[in-house]
Short mmCIF file of C-alpha atoms in Angstrom, two decimals:
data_model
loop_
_atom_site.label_atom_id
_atom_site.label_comp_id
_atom_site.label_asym_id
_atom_site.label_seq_id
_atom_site.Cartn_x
_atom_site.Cartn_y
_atom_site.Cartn_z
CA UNK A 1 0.00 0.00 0.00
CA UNK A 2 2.71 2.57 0.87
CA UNK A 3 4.05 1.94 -2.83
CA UNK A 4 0.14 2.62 -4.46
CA UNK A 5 0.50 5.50 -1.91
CA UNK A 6 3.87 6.86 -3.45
CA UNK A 7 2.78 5.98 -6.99
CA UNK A 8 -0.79 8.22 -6.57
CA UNK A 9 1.53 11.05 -4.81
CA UNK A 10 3.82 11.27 -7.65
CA UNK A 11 1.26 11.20 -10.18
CA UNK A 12 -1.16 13.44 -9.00
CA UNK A 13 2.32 15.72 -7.47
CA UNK A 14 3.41 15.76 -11.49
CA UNK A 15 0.04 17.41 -12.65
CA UNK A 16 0.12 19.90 -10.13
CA UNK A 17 3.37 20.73 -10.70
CA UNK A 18 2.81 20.78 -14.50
CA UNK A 19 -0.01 22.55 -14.16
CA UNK A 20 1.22 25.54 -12.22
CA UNK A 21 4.45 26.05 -14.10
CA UNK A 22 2.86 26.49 -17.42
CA UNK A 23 0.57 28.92 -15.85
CA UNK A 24 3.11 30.64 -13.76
CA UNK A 25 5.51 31.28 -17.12
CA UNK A 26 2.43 33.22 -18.52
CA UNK A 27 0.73 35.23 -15.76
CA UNK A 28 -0.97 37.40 -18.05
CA UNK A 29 -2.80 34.39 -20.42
CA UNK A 30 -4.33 33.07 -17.22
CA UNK A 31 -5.23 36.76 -16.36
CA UNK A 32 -6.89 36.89 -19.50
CA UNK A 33 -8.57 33.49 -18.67
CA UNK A 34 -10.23 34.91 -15.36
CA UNK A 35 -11.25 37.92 -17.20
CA UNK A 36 -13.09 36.01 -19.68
CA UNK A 37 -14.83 33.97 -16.66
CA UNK A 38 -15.81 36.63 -15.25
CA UNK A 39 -17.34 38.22 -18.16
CA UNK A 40 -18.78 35.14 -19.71
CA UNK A 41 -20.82 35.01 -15.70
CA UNK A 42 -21.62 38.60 -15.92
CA UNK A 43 -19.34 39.46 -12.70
CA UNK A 44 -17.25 42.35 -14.20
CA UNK A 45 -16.80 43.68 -10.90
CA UNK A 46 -14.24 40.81 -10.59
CA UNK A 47 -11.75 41.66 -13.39
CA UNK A 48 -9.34 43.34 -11.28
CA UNK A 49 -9.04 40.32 -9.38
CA UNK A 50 -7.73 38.03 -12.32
CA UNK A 51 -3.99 39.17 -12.04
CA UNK A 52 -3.73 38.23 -8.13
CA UNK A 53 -5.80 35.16 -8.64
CA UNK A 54 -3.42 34.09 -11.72
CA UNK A 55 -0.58 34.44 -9.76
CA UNK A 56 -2.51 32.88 -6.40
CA UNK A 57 -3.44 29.64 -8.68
CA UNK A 58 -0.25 28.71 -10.65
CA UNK A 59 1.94 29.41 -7.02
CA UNK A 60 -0.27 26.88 -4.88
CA UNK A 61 -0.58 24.21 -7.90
CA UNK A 62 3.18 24.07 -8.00
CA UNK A 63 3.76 24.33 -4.68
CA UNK A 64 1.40 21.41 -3.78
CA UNK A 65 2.22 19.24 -6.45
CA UNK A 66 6.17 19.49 -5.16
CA UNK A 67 4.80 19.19 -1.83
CA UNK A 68 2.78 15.57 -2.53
CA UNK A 69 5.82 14.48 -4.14
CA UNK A 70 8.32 14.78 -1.71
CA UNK A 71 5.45 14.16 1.13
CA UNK A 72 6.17 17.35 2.87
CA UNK A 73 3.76 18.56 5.51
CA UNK A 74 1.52 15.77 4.27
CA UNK A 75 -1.71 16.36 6.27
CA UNK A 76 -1.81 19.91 5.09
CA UNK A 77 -1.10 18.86 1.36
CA UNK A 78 -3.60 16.34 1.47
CA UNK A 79 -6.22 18.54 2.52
CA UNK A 80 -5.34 21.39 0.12
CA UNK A 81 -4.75 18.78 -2.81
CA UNK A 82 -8.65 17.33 -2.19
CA UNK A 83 -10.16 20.72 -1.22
CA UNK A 84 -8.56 22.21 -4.61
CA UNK A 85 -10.24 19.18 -6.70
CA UNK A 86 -13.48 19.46 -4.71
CA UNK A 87 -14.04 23.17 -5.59
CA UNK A 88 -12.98 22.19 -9.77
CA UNK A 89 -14.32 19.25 -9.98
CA UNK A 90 -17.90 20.40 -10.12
CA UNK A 91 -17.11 23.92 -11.25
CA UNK A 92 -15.76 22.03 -14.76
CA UNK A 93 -19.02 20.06 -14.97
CA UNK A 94 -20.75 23.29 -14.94
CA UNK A 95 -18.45 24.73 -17.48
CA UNK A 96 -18.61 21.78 -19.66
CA UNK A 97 -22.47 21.82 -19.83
CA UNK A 98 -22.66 25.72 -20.06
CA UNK A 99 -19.57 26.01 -22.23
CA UNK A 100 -19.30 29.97 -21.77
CA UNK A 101 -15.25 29.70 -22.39
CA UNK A 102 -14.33 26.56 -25.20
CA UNK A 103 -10.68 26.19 -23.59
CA UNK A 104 -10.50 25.91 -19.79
CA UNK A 105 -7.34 27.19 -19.51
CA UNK A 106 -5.84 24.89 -16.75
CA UNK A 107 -2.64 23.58 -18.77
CA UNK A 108 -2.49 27.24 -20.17
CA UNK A 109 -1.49 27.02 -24.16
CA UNK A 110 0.78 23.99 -23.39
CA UNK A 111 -1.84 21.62 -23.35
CA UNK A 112 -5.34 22.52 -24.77
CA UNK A 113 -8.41 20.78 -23.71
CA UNK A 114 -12.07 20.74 -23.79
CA UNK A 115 -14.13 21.94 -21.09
CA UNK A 116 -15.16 17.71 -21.32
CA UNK A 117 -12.15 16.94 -21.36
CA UNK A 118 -11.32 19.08 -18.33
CA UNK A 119 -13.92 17.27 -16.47
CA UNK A 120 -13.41 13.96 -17.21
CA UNK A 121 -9.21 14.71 -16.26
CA UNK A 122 -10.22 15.83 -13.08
CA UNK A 123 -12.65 12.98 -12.29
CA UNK A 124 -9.51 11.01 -12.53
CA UNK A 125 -7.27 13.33 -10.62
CA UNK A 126 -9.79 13.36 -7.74
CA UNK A 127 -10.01 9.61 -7.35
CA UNK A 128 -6.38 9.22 -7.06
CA UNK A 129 -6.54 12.24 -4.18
CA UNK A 130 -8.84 10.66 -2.25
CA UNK A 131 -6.44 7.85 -2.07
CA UNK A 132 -4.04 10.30 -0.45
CA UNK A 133 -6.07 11.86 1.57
CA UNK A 134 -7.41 8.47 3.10
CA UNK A 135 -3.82 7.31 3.81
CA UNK A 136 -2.28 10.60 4.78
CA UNK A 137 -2.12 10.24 8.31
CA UNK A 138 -0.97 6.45 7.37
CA UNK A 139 2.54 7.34 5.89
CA UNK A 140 5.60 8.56 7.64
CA UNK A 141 8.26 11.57 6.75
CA UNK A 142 11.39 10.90 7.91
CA UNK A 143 12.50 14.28 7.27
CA UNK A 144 12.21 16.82 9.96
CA UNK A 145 10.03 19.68 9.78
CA UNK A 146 12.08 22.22 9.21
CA UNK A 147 13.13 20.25 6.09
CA UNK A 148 9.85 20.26 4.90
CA UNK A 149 9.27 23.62 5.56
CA UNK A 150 12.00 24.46 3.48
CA UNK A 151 10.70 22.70 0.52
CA UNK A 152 7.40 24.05 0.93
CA UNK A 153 9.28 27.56 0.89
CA UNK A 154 11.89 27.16 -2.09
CA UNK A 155 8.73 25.92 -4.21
CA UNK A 156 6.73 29.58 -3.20
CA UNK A 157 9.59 31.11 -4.31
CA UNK A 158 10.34 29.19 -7.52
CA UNK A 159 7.00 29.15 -8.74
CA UNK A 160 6.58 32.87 -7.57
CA UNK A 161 10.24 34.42 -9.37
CA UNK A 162 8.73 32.44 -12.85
CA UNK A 163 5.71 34.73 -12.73
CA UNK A 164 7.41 37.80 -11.43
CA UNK A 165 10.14 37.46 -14.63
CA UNK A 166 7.51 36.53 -17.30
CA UNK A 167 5.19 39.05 -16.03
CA UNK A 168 7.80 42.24 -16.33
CA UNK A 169 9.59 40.53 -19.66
CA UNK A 170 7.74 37.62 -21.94
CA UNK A 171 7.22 34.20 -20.45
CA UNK A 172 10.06 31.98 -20.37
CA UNK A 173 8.36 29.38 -22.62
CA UNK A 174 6.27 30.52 -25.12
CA UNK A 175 3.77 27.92 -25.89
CA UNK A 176 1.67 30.26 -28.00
CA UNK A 177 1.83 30.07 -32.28
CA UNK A 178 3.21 33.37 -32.43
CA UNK A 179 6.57 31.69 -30.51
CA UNK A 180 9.89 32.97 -32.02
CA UNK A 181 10.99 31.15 -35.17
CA UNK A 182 7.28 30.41 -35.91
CA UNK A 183 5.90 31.73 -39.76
CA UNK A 184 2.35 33.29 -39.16
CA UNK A 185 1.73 32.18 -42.99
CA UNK A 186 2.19 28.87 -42.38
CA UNK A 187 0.15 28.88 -39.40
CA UNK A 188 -2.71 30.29 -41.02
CA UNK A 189 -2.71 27.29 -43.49
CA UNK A 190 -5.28 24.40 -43.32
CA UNK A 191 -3.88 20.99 -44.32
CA UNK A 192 -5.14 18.91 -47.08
CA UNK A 193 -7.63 16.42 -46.21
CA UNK A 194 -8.54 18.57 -43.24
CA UNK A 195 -12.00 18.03 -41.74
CA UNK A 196 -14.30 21.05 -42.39
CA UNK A 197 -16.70 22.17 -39.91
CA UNK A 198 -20.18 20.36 -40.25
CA UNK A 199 -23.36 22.41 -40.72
CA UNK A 200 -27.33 21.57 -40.14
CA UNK A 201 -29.53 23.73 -41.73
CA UNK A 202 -33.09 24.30 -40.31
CA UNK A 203 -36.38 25.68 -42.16
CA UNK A 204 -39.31 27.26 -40.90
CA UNK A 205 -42.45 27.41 -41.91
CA UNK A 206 -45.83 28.24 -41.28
CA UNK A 207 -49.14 26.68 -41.72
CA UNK A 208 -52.70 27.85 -40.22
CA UNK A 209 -50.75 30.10 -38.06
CA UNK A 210 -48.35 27.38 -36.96
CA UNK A 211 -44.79 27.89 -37.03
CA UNK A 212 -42.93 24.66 -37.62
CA UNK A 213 -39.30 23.59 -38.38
CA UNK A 214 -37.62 21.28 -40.56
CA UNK A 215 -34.42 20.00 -41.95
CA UNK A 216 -33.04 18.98 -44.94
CA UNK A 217 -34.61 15.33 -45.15
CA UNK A 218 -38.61 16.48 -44.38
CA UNK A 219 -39.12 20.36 -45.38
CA UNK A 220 -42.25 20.85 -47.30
CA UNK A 221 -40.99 21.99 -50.47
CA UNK A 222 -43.40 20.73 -52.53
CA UNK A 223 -46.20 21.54 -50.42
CA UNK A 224 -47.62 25.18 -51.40
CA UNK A 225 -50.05 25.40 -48.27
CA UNK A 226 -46.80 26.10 -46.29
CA UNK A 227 -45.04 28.94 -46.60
CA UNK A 228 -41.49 29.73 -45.69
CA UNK A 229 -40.44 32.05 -42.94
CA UNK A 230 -36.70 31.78 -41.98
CA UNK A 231 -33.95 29.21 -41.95
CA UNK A 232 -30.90 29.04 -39.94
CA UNK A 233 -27.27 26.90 -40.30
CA UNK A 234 -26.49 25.28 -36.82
CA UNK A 235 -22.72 23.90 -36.51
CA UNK A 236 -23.20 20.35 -35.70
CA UNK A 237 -19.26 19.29 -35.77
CA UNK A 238 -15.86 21.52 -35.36
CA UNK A 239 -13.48 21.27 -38.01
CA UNK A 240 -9.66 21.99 -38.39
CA UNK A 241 -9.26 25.08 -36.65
CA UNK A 242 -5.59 26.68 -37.71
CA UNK A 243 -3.39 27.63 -34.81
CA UNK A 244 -3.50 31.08 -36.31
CA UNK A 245 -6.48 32.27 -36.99
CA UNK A 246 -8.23 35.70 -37.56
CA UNK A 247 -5.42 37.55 -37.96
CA UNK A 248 -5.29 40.43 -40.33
CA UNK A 249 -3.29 43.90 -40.83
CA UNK A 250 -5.36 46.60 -42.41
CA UNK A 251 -6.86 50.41 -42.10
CA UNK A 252 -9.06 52.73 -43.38
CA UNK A 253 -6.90 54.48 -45.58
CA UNK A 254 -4.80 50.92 -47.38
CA UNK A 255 -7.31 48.53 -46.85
CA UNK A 256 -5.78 45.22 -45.96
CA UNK A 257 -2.07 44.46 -46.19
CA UNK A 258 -1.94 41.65 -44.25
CA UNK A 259 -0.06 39.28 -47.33
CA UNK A 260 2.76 42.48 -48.03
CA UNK A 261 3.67 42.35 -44.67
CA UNK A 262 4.19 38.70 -44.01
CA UNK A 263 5.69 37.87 -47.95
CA UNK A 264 8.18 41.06 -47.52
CA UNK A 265 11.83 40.03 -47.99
CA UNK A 266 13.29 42.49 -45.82
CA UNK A 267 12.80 43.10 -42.00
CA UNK A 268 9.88 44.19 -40.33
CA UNK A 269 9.22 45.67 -37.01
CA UNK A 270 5.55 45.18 -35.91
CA UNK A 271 4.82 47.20 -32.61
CA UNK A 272 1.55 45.55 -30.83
CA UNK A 273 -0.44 47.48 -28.36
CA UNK A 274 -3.67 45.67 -28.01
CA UNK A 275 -4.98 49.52 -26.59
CA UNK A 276 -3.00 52.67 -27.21
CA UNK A 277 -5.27 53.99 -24.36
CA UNK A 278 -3.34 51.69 -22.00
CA UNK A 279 0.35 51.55 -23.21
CA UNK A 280 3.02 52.19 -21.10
CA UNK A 281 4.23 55.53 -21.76
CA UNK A 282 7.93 54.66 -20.22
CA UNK A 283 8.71 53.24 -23.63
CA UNK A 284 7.30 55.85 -26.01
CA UNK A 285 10.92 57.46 -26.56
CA UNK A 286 12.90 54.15 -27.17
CA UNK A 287 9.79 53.01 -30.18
CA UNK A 288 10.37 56.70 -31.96
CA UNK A 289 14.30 55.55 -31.62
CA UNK A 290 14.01 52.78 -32.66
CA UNK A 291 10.83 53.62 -35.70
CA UNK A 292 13.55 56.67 -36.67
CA UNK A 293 16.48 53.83 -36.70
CA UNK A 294 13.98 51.81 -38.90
CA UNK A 295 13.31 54.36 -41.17
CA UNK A 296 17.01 55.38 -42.00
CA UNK A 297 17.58 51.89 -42.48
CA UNK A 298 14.91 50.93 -45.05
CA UNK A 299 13.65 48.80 -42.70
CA UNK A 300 9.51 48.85 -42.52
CA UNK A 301 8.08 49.73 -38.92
CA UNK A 302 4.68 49.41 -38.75
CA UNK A 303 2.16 49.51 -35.62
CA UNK A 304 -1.07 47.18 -35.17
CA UNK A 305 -3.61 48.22 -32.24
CA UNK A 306 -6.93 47.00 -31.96
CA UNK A 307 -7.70 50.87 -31.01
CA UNK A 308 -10.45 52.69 -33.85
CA UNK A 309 -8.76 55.12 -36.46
CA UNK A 310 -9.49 57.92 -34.43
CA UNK A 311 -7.34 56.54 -31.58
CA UNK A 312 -4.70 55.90 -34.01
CA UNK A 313 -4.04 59.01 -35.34
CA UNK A 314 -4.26 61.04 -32.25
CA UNK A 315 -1.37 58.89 -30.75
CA UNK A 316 0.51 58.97 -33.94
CA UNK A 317 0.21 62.81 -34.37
CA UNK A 318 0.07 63.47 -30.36
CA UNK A 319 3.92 61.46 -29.97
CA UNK A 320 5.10 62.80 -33.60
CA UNK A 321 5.88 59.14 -34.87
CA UNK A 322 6.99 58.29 -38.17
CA UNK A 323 5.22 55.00 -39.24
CA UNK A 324 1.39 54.17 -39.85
CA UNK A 325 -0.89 52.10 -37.45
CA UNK A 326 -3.14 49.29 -38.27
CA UNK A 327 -5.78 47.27 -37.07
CA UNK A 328 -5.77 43.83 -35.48
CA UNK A 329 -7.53 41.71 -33.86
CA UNK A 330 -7.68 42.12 -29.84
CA UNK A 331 -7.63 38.24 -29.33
CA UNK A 332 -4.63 37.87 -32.03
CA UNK A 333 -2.54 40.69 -30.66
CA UNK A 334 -2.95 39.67 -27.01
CA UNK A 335 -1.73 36.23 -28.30
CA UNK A 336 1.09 37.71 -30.23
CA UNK A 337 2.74 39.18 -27.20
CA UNK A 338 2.39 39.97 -23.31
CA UNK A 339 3.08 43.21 -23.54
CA UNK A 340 1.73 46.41 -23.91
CA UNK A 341 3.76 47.51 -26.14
CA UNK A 342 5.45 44.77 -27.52
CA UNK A 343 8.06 44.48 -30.47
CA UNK A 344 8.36 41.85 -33.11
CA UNK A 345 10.79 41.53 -35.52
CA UNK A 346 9.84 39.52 -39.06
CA UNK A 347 11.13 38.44 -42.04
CA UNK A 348 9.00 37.01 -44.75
CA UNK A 349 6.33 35.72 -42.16
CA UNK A 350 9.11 34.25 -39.59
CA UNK A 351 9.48 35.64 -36.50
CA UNK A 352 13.06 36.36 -35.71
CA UNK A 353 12.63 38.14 -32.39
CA UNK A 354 9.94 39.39 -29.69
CA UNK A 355 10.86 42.33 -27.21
CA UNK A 356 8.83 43.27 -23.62
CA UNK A 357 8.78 46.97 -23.42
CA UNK A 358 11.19 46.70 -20.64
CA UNK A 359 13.43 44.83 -23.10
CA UNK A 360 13.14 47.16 -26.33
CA UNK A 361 16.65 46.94 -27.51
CA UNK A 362 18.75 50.42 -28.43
CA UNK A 363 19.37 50.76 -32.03
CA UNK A 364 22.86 51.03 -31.68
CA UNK A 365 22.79 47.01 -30.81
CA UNK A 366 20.48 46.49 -33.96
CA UNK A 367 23.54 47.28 -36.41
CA UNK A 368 24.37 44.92 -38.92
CA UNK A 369 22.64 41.35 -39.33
CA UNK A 370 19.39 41.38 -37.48
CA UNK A 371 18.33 37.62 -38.12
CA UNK A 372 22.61 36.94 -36.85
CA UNK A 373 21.83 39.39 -33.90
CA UNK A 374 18.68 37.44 -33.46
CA UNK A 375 20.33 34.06 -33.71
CA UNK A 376 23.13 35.01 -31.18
CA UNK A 377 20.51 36.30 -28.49
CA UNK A 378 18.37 33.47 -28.37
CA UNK A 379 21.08 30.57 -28.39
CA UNK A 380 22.80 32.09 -25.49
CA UNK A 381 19.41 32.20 -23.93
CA UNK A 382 18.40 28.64 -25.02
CA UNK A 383 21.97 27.19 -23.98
CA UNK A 384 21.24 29.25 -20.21
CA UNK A 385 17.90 27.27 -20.29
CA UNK A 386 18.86 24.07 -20.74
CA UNK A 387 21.83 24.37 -18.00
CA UNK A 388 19.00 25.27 -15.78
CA UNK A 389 16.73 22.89 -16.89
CA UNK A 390 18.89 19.62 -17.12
CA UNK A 391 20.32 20.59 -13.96
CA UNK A 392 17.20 20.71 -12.40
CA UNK A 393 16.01 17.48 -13.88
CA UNK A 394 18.48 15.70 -13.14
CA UNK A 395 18.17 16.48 -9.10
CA UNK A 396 14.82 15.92 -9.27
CA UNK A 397 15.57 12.48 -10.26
CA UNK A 398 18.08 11.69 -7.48
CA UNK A 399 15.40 12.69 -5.63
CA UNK A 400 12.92 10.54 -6.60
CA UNK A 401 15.10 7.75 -6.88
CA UNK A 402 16.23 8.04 -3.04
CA UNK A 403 12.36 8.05 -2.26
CA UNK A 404 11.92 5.44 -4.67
CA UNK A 405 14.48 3.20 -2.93
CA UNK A 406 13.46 4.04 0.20
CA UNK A 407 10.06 2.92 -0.05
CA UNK A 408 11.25 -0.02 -1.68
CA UNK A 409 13.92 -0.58 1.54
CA UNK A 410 11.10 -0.27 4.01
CA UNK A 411 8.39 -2.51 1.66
CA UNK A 412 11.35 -5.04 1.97
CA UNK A 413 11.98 -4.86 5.53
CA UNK A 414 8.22 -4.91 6.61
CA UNK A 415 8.26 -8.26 4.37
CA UNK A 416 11.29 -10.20 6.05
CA UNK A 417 9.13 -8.57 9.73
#
């Protein structure tokens, strides 16, 4: 039993821990999450609270999942792992039969599921907790408290420093389409052989004052004492849904330009604000910098706002900037980047580089080779990321293999007893 006891630890431990780090290296898409919930449940009043929450939900998932791993403060774990699935449990069924939000959000972009699917995971999840929670006061720690404690506290801070960076720069995996070496043209492409989306159509008519409807297979057609009043196409079946979808780049004055932009040979620097209302005015002199460094350069600097024409030209006349603003979608450019403003940098679809506000680079370090500049950046980056990563992989698995062995030890003992 203590084996079944370590296995249902580790595996529900894993989820948690999966769970919260995925949402923890992008605060602001779980943010965005809540905000739809709220919305979707007309309780607007509780927008503010998404950010807090976001933060509140991916800390405690990670640090209870690293908790019921290494069976630290056990009885407190057990309860907080069973009261967590008790509260979403039923909260998914009622998602899943109201569907007001078609992605629940609880792997973030990492791992995309169904509000059924959702449900059904943690119908699963909660069986295996209860098995915990049965046997917590059954299994003993042989570490001391304060050795617990100290887990408990290293995983608050882990989980809490992952937010804090991808919050004030761009998450530290980017799990999104718009990720850096991704081509928005190609992700806007359906397949061959793709399934389309599947469509019912429904007729009414009326007879002797008696509206009626039909479908395809029975409508009176041919029957002239009925006469039609409306008909309506009802989506029976999803089809292939692109990763990128409903993105476009267009204004009043050009119309749409959104296959110039991504089929352009040369660089492009796309600066996102999702509201010009709202951007952060700290950067405004580094973006005319850099859309003057552009500019000299014959390099095309263009902005994309979901904010009405008015809006645009006000801020482009109001902050004398040199380049043109388009519209976006909201959805898409919240997507593109966390970051209000944001900078991309493209070439021919592909994009070479993303930039938090906080992060704009000067134009002095632009000089030369952008897509080399580029290149350099990100592999020292991706080389400091998997130092950190197979470091910390690998002592998680000493870990678990001294727990592993010691349950097996004390299985063995209690046997020869």
């Amino acid at each position: 039993m203590r084996i079944l006891q370590f296995v249902n630890r580790l595996f529900v431990g894993l989820i948690f821990i999966f769970s919260g780090f995925v949402k923890a290296v992008d605060p602001m898409g779980s943010t965005f999450k809540f905000t739809d919930y709220f919305l979707a449940f007309g309780m607007d009043a509780l927008k503010e609270t998404a950010f807090p929450l976001a933060i509140l939900l991916s800390t405690l998932e990670f640090t209870v999942g690293m908790a019921l791993i290494f069976n630290s403060r056990k009885n407190i774990t057990a309860w907080l792992a069973l009261l967590f699935m008790l509260f979403f449990t039923p909260l998914t069924f009622v998602l899943a039969i109201s569907n007001p939000v078609t992605d629940c959000g609880c792997f973030g972009d990492a791992l995309v599921l169904s509000n059924w699917e959702t449900f059904w995971k943690n119908i699963v999840i909660l069986a295996f907790t209860l098995v915990i929670f049965s046997r917590r006061k059954k299994d003993k720690n042989q570490h001391p408290v304060w050795e617990q404690n100290l887990l408990v506290g290293f995983a608050l801070v882990v989980s809490i420093w992952i937010s804090t960076y991808s919050y004030r720069h761009l998450p530290l995996i980017d799990f999104r389409p718009y990720h850096i070496g991704a081509n928005i043209s190609d992700g806007m492409k359906i397949p061959d052989g793709a399934p389309a989306d599947e469509y019912r159509s429904l007729f009414k008519y009326q007879k002797d004052g008696v509206v009626k409807e039909f479908d395809e297979t029975n409508y009176p057609w041919q029957d002239t004492t009925w006469k039609y009043v409306d008909s309506e196409q009802i989506k029976i079946k999803e089809g292939y849904t692109p990763p990128i979808h409903d993105f476009s780049i267009s204004n009043e004055t050009e119309g749409d330009i959104t296959n110039m932009v991504l089929s352009d040979n040369g660089y492009t620097f796309l600066l996102v604000s999702k509201n010009l209302r709202e951007i952060n005015e700290s950067a405004l002199l580094k973006i005319k910098e850099l859309s003057f460094y552009a500019l000299e350069n014959n390099i095309q600097f263009i902005g994309l706002t979901a904010s009405g024409e008015d809006a645009m030209q006000n801020f482009k006349t109001t902050n004398e900037l040199p380049f043109e603003f388009y519209n976006t979608d909201e959805i898409q450019l919240k997507t593109i980047i966390r970051s209000n403003p944001g900078l991309l940098l493209l070439k021919k679809g592909t994009i070479l580089d993303k930039w938090h506000f906080r992060d704009f680079p000067e134009a002095n370090q632009l000089q030369g080779n952008l897509a080399a500049y580029s290149i350099t950046k990100h592999q020292t980056l991706n080389i400091n990321l998997l130092i950190i990563s197979i470091t910390s992989t690998l002592l998680l698995l000493l870990v678990l293999f001294s727990l592993i062995r010691i349950q097996f030890a004390e299985a063995k003992n209690r046997l020869r007893l």
